[in-house]
Coordinates of C-alpha atoms in Angstrom, one line a residue:
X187 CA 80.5 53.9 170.5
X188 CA 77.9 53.3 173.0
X189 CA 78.2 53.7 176.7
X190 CA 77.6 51.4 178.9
X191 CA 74.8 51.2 181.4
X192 CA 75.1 53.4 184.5
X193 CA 73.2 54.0 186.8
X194 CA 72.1 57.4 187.6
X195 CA 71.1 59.2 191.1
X196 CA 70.0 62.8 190.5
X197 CA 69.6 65.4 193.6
X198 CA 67.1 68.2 193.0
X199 CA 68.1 71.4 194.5
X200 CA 65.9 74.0 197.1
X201 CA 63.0 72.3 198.3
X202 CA 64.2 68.9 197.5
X203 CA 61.4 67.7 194.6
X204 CA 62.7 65.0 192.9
X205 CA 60.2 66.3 190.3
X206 CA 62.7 68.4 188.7
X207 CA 64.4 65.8 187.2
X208 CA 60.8 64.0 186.0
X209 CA 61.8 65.1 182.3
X210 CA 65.0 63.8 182.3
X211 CA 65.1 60.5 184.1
X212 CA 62.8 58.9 181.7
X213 CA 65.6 59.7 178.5
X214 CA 68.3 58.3 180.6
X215 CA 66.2 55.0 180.8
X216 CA 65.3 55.0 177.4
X217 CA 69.0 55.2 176.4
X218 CA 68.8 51.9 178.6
X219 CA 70.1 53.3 182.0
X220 CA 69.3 52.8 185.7
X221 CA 68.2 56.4 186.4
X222 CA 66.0 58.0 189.5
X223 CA 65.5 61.3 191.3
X224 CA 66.1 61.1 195.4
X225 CA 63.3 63.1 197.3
X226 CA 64.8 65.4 200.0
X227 CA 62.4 66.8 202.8
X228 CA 63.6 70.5 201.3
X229 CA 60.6 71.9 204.4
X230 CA 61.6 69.7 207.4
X231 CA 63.4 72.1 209.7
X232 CA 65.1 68.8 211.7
X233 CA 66.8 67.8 208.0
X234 CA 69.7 69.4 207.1
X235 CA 73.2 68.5 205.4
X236 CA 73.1 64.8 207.1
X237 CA 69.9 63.9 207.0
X238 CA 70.0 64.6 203.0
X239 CA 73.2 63.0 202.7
X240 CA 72.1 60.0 204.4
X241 CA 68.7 59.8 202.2
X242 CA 71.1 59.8 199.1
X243 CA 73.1 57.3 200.6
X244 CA 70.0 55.0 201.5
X245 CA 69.0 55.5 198.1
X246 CA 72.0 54.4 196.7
X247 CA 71.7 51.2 198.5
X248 CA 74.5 48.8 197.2
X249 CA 74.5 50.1 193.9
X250 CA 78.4 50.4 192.4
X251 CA 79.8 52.8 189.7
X252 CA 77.3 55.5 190.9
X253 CA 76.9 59.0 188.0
X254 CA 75.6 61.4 190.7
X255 CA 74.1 64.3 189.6
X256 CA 73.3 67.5 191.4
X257 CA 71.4 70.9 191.0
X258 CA 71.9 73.8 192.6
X259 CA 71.6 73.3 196.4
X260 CA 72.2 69.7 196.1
X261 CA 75.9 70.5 195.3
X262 CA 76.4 70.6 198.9
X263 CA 75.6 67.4 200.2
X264 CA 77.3 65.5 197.0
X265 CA 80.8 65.6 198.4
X266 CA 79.3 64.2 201.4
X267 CA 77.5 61.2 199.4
X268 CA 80.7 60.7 197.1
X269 CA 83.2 60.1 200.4
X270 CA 80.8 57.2 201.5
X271 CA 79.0 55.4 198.4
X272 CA 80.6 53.9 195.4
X273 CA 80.4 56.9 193.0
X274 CA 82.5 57.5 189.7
X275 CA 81.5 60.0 188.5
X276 CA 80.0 63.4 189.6
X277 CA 77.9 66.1 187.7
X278 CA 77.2 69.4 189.4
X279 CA 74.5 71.5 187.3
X280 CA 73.8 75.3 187.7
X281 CA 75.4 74.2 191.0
X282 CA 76.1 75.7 194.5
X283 CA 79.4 74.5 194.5
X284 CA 80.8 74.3 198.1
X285 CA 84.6 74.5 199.7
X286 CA 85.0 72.2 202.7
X287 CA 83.7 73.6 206.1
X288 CA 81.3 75.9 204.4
X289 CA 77.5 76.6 205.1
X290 CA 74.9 76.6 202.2
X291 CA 73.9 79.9 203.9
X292 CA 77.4 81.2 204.2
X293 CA 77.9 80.7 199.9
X294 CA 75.9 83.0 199.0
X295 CA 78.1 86.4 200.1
X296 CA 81.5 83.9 200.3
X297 CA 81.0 84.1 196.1
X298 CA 79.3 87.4 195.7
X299 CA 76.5 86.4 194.0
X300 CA 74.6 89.4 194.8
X301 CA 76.5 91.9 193.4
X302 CA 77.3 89.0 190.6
X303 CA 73.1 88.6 190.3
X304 CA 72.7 92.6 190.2
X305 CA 75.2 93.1 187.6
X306 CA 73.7 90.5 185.3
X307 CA 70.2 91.9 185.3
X308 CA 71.1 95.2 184.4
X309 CA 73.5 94.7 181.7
X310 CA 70.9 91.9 180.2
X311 CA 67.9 94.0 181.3
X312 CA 65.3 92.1 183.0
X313 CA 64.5 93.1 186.7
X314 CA 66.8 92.9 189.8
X315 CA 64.3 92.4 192.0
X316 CA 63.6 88.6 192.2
X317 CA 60.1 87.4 191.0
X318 CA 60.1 83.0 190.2
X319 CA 58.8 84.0 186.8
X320 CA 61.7 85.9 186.2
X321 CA 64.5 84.3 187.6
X322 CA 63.5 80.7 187.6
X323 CA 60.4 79.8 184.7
X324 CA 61.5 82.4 182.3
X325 CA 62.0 79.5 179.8
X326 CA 60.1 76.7 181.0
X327 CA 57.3 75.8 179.0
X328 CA 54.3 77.1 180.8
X329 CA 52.4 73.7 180.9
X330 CA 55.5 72.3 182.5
X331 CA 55.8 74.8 185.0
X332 CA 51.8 74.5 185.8
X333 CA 52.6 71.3 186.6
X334 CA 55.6 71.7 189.0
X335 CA 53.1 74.0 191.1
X336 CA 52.2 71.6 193.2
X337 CA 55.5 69.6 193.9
X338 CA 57.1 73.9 195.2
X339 CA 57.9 73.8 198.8
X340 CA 60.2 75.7 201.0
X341 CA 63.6 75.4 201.4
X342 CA 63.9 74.8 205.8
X343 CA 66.8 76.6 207.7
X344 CA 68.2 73.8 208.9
X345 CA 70.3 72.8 205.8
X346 CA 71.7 76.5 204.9
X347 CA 72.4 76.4 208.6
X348 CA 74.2 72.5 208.2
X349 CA 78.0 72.5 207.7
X350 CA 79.7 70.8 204.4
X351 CA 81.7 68.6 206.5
X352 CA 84.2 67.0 203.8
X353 CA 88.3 67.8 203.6
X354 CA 88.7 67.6 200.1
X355 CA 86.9 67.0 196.4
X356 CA 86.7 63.2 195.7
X357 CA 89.5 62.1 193.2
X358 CA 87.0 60.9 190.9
X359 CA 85.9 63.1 187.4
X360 CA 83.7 65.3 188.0
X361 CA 82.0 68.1 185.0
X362 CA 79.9 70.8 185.7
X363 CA 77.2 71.3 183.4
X364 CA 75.9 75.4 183.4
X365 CA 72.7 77.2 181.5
X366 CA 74.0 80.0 179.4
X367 CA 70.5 81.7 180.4
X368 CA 70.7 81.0 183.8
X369 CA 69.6 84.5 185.6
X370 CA 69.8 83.1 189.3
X371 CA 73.4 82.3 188.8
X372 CA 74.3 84.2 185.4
X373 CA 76.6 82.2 183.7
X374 CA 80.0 84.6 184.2
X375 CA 79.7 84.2 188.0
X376 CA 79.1 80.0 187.5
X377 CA 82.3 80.4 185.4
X378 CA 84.1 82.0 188.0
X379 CA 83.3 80.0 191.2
X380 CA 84.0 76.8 188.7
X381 CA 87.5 77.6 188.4
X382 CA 88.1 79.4 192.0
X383 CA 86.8 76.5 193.6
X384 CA 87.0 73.3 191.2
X385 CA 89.8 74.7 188.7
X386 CA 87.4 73.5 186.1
X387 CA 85.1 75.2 183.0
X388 CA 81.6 74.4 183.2
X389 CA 80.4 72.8 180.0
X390 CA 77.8 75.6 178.9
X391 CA 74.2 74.6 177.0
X392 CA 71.3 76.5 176.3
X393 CA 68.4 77.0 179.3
X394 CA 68.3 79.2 182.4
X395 CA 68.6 77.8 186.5
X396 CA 65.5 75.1 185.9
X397 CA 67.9 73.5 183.2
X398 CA 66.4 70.1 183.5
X399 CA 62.9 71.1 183.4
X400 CA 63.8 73.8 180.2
X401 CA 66.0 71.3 178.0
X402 CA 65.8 68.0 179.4
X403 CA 67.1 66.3 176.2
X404 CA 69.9 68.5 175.7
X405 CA 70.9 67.7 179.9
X406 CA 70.1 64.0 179.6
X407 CA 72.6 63.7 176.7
X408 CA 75.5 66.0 178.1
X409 CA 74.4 63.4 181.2
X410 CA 75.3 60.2 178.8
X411 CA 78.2 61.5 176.7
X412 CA 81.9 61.0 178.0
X413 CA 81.2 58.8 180.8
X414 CA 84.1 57.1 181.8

């Protein structure tokens, strides 16, 4: 059975690009979907958690029954978007995944990906010194990532600085969609933070941290399948 049309509002992760999703929105609206990408000023030290939140939100407009997708980094501010816009539905990919009060800066030794990032490389054998090539374009086709060159900026303070001001998870569904070849976050720690802080098992698909950019079909069809 077909779904029905939904509208789609992906957030890109460090640096903000709404490039990342470029491969994928244009499958969701093929399959006849509202889909778009939100644009985050990932380098503007004045713009953290609120400021994103708020873009999302403006974004969102009046829009009802909202699928909000996030990558990475734009985990955090989704709990934010989904207590004030009409969203039902929530999909966090290769995410960041926050606990309420929490800093994007403070997540990294709060889940220990370190030692969790370290371990992977040298049971898997690839370096544990971080290069982009490695970690992040290992499997993105090179013309693809020749292309993203010029949408790369920096990733500001001010948001892993901002606090994840939210009580709880929305009661709405939410699935989180992880890359079995995902070196930044190796799949075994996404597993575990999934369950320590969602109770839930990511849904795992072939393609490392850039999992839009590596296997955009594969991601736009989890994105369509099981929607409530």
């Amino acid at each position: 059975m077909e779904s029905a049309v939904s509208t789609f509002v992906l957030i890109p992760g460090a640096g903000g690009a709404a490039w990342y999703w470029s491969r994928v929105v244009p499958l969701l609206q093929r399959a006849g979907h509202e889909a778009f990408a939100v644009d985050l000023p990932g380098d503007d030290e004045s713009a953290g958690l609120p400021e994103y939140t708020n873009l999302v939100l403006e974004a969102i407009g009046e829009r009802q029954d909202v699928v909000l997708v996030a990558q990475s980094l734009g985990a955090f501010p989704a709990p934010l978007v989904c207590n004030r816009a009409a969203v039902r539905e929530l999909i966090l990919v290769n995410a960041m995944i926050p606990v309420p009060g929490e800093t994007p800066g403070a997540w990294w030794e709060n889940t220990g990906w370190a030692v969790a990032q370290r371990s992977a490389a040298e049971a898997h054998g690839y370096s544990t010194e971080f290069d982009v090539g490695t970690y992040f374009l290992h499997d993105v086709p090179p013309d693809v990532a020749a292309e993203g060159e010029k949408h790369q900026r920096s990733e500001a303070n001010a948001v892993f600085e901002s606090v994840c001001n939210f009580d709880e998870w929305p009661k709405i569904p939410i699935r989180i969609l992880a890359g079995e070849a995902d070196r930044f976050f190796p799949i075994d720690f996404q597993r575990r933070v999934a369950r320590e802080r969602l109770g839930l098992e990511p849904d795992v698909v072939p393609g490392g941290h850039l999992l839009a950019l590596a296997n955009p079909e594969t991601v736009a069809n989890y994105l369509i399948q099981d929607l409530p």
